[in-house]
PDB file of C-alpha atoms in Angstrom:
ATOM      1  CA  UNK I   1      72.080 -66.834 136.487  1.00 59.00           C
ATOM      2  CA  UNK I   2      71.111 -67.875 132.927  1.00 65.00           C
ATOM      3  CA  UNK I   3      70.265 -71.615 133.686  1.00 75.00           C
ATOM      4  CA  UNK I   4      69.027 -73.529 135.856  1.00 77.00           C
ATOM      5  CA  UNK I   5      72.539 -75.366 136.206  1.00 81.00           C
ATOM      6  CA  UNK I   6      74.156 -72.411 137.104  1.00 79.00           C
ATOM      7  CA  UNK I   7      72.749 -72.338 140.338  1.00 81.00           C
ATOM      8  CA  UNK I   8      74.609 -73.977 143.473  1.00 81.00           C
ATOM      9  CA  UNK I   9      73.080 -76.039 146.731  1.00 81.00           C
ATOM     10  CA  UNK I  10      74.233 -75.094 149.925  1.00 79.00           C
ATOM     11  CA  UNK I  11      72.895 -77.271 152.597  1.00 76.00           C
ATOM     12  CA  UNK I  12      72.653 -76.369 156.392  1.00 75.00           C
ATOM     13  CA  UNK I  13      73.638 -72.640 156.176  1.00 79.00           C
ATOM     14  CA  UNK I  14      72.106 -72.235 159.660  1.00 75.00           C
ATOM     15  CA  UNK I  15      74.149 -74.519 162.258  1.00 68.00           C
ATOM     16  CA  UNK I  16      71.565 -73.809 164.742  1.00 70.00           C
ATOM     17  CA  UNK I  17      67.339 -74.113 164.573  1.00 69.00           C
ATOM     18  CA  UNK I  18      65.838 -70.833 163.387  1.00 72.00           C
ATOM     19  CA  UNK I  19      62.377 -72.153 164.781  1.00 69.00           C
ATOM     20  CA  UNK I  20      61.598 -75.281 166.604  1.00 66.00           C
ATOM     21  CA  UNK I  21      58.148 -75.046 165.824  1.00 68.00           C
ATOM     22  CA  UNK I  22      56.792 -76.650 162.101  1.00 62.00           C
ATOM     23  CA  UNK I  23      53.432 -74.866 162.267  1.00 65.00           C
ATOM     24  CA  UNK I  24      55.222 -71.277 162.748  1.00 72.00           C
ATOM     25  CA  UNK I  25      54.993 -69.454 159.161  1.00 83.00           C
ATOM     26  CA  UNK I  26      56.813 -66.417 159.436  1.00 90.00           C
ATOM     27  CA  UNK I  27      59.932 -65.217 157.677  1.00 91.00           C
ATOM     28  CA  UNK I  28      62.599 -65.433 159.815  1.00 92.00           C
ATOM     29  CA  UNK I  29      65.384 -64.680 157.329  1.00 93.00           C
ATOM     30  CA  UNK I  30      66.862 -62.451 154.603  1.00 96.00           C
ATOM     31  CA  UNK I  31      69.763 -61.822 152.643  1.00 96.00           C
ATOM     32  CA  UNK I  32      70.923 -58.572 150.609  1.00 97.00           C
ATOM     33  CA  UNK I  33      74.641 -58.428 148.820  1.00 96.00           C
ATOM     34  CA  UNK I  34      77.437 -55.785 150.149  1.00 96.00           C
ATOM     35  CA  UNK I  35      77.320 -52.670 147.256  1.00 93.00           C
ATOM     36  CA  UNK I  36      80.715 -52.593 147.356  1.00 94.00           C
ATOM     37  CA  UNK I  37      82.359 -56.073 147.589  1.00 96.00           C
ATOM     38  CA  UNK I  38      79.763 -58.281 146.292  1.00 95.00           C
ATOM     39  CA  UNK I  39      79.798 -60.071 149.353  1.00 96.00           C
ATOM     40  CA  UNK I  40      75.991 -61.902 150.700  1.00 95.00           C
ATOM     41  CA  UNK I  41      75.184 -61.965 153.877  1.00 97.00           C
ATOM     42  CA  UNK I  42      72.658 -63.883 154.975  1.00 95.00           C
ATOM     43  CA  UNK I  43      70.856 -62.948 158.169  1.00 96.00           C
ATOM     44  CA  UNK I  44      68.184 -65.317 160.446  1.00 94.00           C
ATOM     45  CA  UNK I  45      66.584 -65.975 163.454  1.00 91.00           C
ATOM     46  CA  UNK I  46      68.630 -68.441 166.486  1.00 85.00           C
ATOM     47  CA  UNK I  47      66.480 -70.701 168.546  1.00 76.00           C
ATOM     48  CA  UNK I  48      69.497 -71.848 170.823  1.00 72.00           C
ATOM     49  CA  UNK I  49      67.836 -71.411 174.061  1.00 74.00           C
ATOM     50  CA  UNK I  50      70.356 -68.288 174.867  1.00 76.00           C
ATOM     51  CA  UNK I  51      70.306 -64.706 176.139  1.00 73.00           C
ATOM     52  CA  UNK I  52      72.827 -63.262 173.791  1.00 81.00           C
ATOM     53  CA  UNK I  53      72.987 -65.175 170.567  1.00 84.00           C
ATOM     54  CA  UNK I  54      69.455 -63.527 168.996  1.00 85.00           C
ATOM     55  CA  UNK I  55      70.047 -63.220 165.491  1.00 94.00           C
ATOM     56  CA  UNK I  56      72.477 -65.123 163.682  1.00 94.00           C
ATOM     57  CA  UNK I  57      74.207 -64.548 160.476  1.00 95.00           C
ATOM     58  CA  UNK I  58      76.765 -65.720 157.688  1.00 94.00           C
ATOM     59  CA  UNK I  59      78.964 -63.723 155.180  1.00 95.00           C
ATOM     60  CA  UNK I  60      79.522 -65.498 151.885  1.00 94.00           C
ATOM     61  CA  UNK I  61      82.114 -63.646 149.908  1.00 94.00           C
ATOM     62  CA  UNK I  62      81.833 -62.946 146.032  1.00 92.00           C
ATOM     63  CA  UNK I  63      84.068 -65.195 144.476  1.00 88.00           C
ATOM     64  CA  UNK I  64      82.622 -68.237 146.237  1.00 89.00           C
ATOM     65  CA  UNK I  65      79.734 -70.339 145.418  1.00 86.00           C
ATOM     66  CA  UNK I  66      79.330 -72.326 148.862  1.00 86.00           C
ATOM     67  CA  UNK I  67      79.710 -71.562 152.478  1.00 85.00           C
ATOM     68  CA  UNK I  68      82.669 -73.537 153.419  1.00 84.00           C
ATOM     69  CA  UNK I  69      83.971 -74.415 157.322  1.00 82.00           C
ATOM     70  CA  UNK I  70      85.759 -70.886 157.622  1.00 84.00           C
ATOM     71  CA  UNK I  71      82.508 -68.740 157.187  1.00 88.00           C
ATOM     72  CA  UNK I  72      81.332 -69.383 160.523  1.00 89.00           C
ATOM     73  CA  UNK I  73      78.160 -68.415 162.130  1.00 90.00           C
ATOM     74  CA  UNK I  74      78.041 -65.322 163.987  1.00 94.00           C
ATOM     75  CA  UNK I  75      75.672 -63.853 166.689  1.00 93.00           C
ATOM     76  CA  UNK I  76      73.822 -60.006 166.973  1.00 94.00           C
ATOM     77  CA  UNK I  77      72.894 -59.595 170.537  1.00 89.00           C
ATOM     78  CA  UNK I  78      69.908 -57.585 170.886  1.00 87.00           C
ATOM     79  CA  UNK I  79      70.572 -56.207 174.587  1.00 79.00           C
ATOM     80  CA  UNK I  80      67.650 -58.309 176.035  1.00 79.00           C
ATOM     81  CA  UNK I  81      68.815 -60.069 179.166  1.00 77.00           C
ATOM     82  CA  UNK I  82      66.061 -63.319 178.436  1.00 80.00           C
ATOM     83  CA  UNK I  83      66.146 -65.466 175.475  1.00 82.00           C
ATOM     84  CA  UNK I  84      64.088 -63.931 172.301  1.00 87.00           C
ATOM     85  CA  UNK I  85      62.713 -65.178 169.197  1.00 89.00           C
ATOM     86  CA  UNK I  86      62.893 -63.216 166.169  1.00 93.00           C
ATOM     87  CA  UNK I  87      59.825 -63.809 163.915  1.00 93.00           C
ATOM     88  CA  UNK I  88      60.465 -61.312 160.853  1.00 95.00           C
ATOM     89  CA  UNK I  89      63.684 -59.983 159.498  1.00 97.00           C
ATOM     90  CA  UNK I  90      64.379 -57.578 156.660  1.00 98.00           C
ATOM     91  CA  UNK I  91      67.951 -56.722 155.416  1.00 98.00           C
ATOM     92  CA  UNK I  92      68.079 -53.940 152.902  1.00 97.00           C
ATOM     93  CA  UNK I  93      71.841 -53.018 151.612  1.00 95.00           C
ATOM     94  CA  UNK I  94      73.492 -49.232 150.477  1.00 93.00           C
ATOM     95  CA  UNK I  95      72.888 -48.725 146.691  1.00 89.00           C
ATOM     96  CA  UNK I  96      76.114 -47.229 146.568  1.00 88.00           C
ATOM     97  CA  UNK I  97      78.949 -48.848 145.536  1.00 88.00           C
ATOM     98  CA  UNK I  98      80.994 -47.488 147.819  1.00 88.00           C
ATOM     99  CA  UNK I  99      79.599 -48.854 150.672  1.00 91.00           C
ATOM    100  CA  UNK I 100      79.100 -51.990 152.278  1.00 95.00           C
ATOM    101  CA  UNK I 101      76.551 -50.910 154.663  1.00 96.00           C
ATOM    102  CA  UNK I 102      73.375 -52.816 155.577  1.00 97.00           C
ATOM    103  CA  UNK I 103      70.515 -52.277 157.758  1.00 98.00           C
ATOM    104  CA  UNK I 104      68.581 -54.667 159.439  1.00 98.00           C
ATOM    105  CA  UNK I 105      64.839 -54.537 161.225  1.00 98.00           C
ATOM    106  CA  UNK I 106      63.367 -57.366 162.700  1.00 97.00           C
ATOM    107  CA  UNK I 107      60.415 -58.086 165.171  1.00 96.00           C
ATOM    108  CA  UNK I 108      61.095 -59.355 168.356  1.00 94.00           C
ATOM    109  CA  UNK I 109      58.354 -62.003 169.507  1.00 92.00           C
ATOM    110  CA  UNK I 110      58.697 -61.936 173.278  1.00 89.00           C
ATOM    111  CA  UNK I 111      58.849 -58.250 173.694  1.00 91.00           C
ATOM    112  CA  UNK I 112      57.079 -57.534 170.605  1.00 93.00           C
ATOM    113  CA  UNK I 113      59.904 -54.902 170.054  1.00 94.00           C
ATOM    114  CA  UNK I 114      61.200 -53.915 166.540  1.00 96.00           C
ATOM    115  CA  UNK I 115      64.833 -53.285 166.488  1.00 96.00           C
ATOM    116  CA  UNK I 116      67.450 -51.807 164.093  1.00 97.00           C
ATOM    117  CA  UNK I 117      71.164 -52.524 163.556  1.00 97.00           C
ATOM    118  CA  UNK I 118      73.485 -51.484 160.961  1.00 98.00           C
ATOM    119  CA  UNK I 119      76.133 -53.349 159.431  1.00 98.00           C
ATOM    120  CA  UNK I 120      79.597 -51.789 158.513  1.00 97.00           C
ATOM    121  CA  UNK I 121      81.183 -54.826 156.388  1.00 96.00           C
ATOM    122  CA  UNK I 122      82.086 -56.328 159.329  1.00 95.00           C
ATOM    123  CA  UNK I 123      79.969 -56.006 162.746  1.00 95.00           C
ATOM    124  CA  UNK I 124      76.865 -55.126 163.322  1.00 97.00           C
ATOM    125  CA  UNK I 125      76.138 -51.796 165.665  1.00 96.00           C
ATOM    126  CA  UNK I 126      74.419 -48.779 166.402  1.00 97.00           C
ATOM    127  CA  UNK I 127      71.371 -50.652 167.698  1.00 96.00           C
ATOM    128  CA  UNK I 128      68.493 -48.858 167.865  1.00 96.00           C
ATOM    129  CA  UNK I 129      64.793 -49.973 168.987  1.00 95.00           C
ATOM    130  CA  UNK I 130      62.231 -48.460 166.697  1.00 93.00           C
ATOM    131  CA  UNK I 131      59.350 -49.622 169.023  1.00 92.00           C
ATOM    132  CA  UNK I 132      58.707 -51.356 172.377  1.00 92.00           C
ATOM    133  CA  UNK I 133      54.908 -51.374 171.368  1.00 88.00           C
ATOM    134  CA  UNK I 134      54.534 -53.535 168.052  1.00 92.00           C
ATOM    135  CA  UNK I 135      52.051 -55.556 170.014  1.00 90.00           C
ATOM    136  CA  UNK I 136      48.964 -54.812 168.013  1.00 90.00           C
ATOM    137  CA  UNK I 137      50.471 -56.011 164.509  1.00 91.00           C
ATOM    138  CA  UNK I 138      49.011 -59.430 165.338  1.00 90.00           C
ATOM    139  CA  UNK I 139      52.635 -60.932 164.424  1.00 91.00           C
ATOM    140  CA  UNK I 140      52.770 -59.973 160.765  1.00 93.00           C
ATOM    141  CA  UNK I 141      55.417 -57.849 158.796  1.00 95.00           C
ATOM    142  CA  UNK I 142      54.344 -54.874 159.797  1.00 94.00           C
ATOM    143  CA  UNK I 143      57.767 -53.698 159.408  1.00 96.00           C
ATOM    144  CA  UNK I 144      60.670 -52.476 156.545  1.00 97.00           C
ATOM    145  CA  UNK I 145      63.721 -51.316 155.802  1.00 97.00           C
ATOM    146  CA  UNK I 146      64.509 -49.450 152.337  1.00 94.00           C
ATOM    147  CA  UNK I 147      67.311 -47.172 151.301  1.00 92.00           C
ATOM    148  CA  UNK I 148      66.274 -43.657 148.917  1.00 77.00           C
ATOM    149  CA  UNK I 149      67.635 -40.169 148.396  1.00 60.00           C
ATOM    150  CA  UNK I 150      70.890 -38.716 148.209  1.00 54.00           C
ATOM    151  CA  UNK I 151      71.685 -40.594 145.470  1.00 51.00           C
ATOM    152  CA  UNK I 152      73.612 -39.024 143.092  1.00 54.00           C
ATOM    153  CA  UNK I 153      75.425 -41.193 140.319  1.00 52.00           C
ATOM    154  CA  UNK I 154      77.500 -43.422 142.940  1.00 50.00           C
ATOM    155  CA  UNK I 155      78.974 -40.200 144.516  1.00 52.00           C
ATOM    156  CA  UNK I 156      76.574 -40.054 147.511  1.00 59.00           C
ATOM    157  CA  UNK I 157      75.367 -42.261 150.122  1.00 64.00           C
ATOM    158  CA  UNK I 158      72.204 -43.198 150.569  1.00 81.00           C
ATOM    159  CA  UNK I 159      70.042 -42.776 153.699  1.00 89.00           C
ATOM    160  CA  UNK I 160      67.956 -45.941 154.835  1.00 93.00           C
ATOM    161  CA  UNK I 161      64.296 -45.791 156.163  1.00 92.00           C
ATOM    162  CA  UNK I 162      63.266 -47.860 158.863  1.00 94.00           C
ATOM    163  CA  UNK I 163      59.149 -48.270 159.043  1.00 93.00           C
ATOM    164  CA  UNK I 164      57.311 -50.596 161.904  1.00 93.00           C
ATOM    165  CA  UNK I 165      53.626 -50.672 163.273  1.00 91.00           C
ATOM    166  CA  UNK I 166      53.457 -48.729 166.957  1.00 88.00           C
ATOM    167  CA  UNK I 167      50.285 -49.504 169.551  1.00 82.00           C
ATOM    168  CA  UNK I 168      46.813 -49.621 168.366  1.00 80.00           C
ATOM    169  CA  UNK I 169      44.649 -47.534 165.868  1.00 79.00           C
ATOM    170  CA  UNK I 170      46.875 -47.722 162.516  1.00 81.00           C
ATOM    171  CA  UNK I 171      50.124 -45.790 164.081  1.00 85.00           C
ATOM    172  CA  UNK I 172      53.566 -46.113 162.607  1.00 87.00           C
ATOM    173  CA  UNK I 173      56.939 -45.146 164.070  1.00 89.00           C
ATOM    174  CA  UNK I 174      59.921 -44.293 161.533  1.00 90.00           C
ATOM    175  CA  UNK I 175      63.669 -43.630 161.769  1.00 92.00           C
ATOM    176  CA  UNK I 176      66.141 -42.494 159.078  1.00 91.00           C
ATOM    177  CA  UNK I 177      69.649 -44.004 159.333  1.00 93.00           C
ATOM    178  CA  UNK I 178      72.083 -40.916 157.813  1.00 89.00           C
ATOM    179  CA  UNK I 179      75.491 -42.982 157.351  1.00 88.00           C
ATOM    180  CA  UNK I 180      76.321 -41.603 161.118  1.00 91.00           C
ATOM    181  CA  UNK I 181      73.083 -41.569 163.113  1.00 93.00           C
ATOM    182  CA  UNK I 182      69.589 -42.320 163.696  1.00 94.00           C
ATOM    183  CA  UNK I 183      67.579 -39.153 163.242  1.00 90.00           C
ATOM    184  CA  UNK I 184      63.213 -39.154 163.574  1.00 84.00           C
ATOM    185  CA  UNK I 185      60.951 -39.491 160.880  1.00 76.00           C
ATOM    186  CA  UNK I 186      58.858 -36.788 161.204  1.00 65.00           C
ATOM    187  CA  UNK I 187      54.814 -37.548 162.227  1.00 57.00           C
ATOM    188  CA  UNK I 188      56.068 -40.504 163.767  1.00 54.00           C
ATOM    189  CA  UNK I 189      57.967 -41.421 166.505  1.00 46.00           C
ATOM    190  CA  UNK I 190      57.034 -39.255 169.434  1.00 44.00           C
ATOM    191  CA  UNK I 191      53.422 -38.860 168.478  1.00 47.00           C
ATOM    192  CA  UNK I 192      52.862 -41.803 166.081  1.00 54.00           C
ATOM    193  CA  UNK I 193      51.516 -41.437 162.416  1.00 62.00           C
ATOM    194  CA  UNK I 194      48.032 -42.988 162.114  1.00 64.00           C
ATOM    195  CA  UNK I 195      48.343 -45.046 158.977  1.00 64.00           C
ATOM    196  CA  UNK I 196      44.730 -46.411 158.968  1.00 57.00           C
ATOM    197  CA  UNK I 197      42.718 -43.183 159.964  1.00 62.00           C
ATOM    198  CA  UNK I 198      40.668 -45.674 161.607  1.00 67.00           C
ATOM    199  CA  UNK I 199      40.432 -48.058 164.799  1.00 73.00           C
ATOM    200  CA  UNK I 200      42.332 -50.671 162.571  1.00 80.00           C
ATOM    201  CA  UNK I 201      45.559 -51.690 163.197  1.00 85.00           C
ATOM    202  CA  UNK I 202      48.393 -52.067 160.974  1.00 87.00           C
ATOM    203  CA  UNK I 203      49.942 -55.445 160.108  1.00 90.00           C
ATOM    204  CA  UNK I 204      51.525 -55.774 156.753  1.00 93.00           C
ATOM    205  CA  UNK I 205      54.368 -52.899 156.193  1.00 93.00           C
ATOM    206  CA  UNK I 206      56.064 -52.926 152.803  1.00 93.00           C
ATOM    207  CA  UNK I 207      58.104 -49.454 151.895  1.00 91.00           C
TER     208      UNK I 207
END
């Protein structure tokens, strides 16, 4: 973008209500572009009242300029049997450009759970829940998602990190997504890294 005329409105991306409350202030979306394609893909909360349609999400491929009918809304289903609301969501895509792999972290409200998926260029899998215990962030982004290492002029992929607040006193829980699996971060995870070194607790994440 050079101008401000080069840019494009898209009204109504989201077919469905990402919060139904006005005084809610969170950041219930993101978007990151496909290394490889171009493609966007723009990923945000559902408030449709259901037990399987948690986190919705559009693809808007590289030669177009505005979502049209055919790029239609799609669901991630978080495994939760009750109806969640996600209150933070951070997308981070594979720097290498020959890859369209994504990962995505967001917060789970209900639960207070912060989950992991990773997207292949087309679906969404290997789910993975960082914590069940992100209860002490006091609802802030106490989470992220970044990609580094292994990095080597566009021959090798990289790995992603996924950070998130865990329990009380300043711990952290971390996982590294390889291209193939979730491995642990180490410090973290089974015996939780303590950020703050003090009785604080963590709430703002940003890697």
């Amino acid at each position: 973008c050079n101008s401000s005329s080069s840019w494009v409105f898209s009204s109504n991306i989201s077919t469905t209500p990402v919060w139904t409350d006005v005084a809610r202030n969170e950041r219930m979306f993101d978007v990151a572009f496909e290394s490889m394609t171009g493609d966007a893909v723009v990923v945000y909360a559902a408030q449709l009242g259901s037990t399987t349609n948690d986190v919705a999400y559009r693809v808007l491929p590289h030669e177009n300029d505005t979502f049209t009918s055919d790029m239609v809304e799609a669901y991630i289903d978080d495994d939760v049997t009750t109806d969640v609301q996600y209150t933070w969501i951070k997308l981070a895509n594979n720097p290498n450009p020959l890859y369209e792999e994504m990962v995505l972290v967001g917060f789970e409200l209900n639960g207070t759970d912060v989950n992991a998926w990773v997207w292949n260029g087309s679906l969404w899998g290997n789910f993975l829940e960082i914590t069940a215990g992100a209860g002490s962030t006091s609802n802030r982004e106490a989470l992220d998602v970044a990609y580094a290492g292994n990095y080597t002029n566009g021959t090798n992929g990289s790995w992603a990190m996924v950070v998130s607040g865990d329990g009380t006193s300043g711990n952290v829980v971390g996982r590294l997504w390889n291209k193939t699996a979730w491995q642990t971060l180490a410090n973290t995870t089974t015996n939780p890294g303590d950020m703050a070194a003090t009785s604080g607790d963590v709430e703002w994440i940003r890697l």
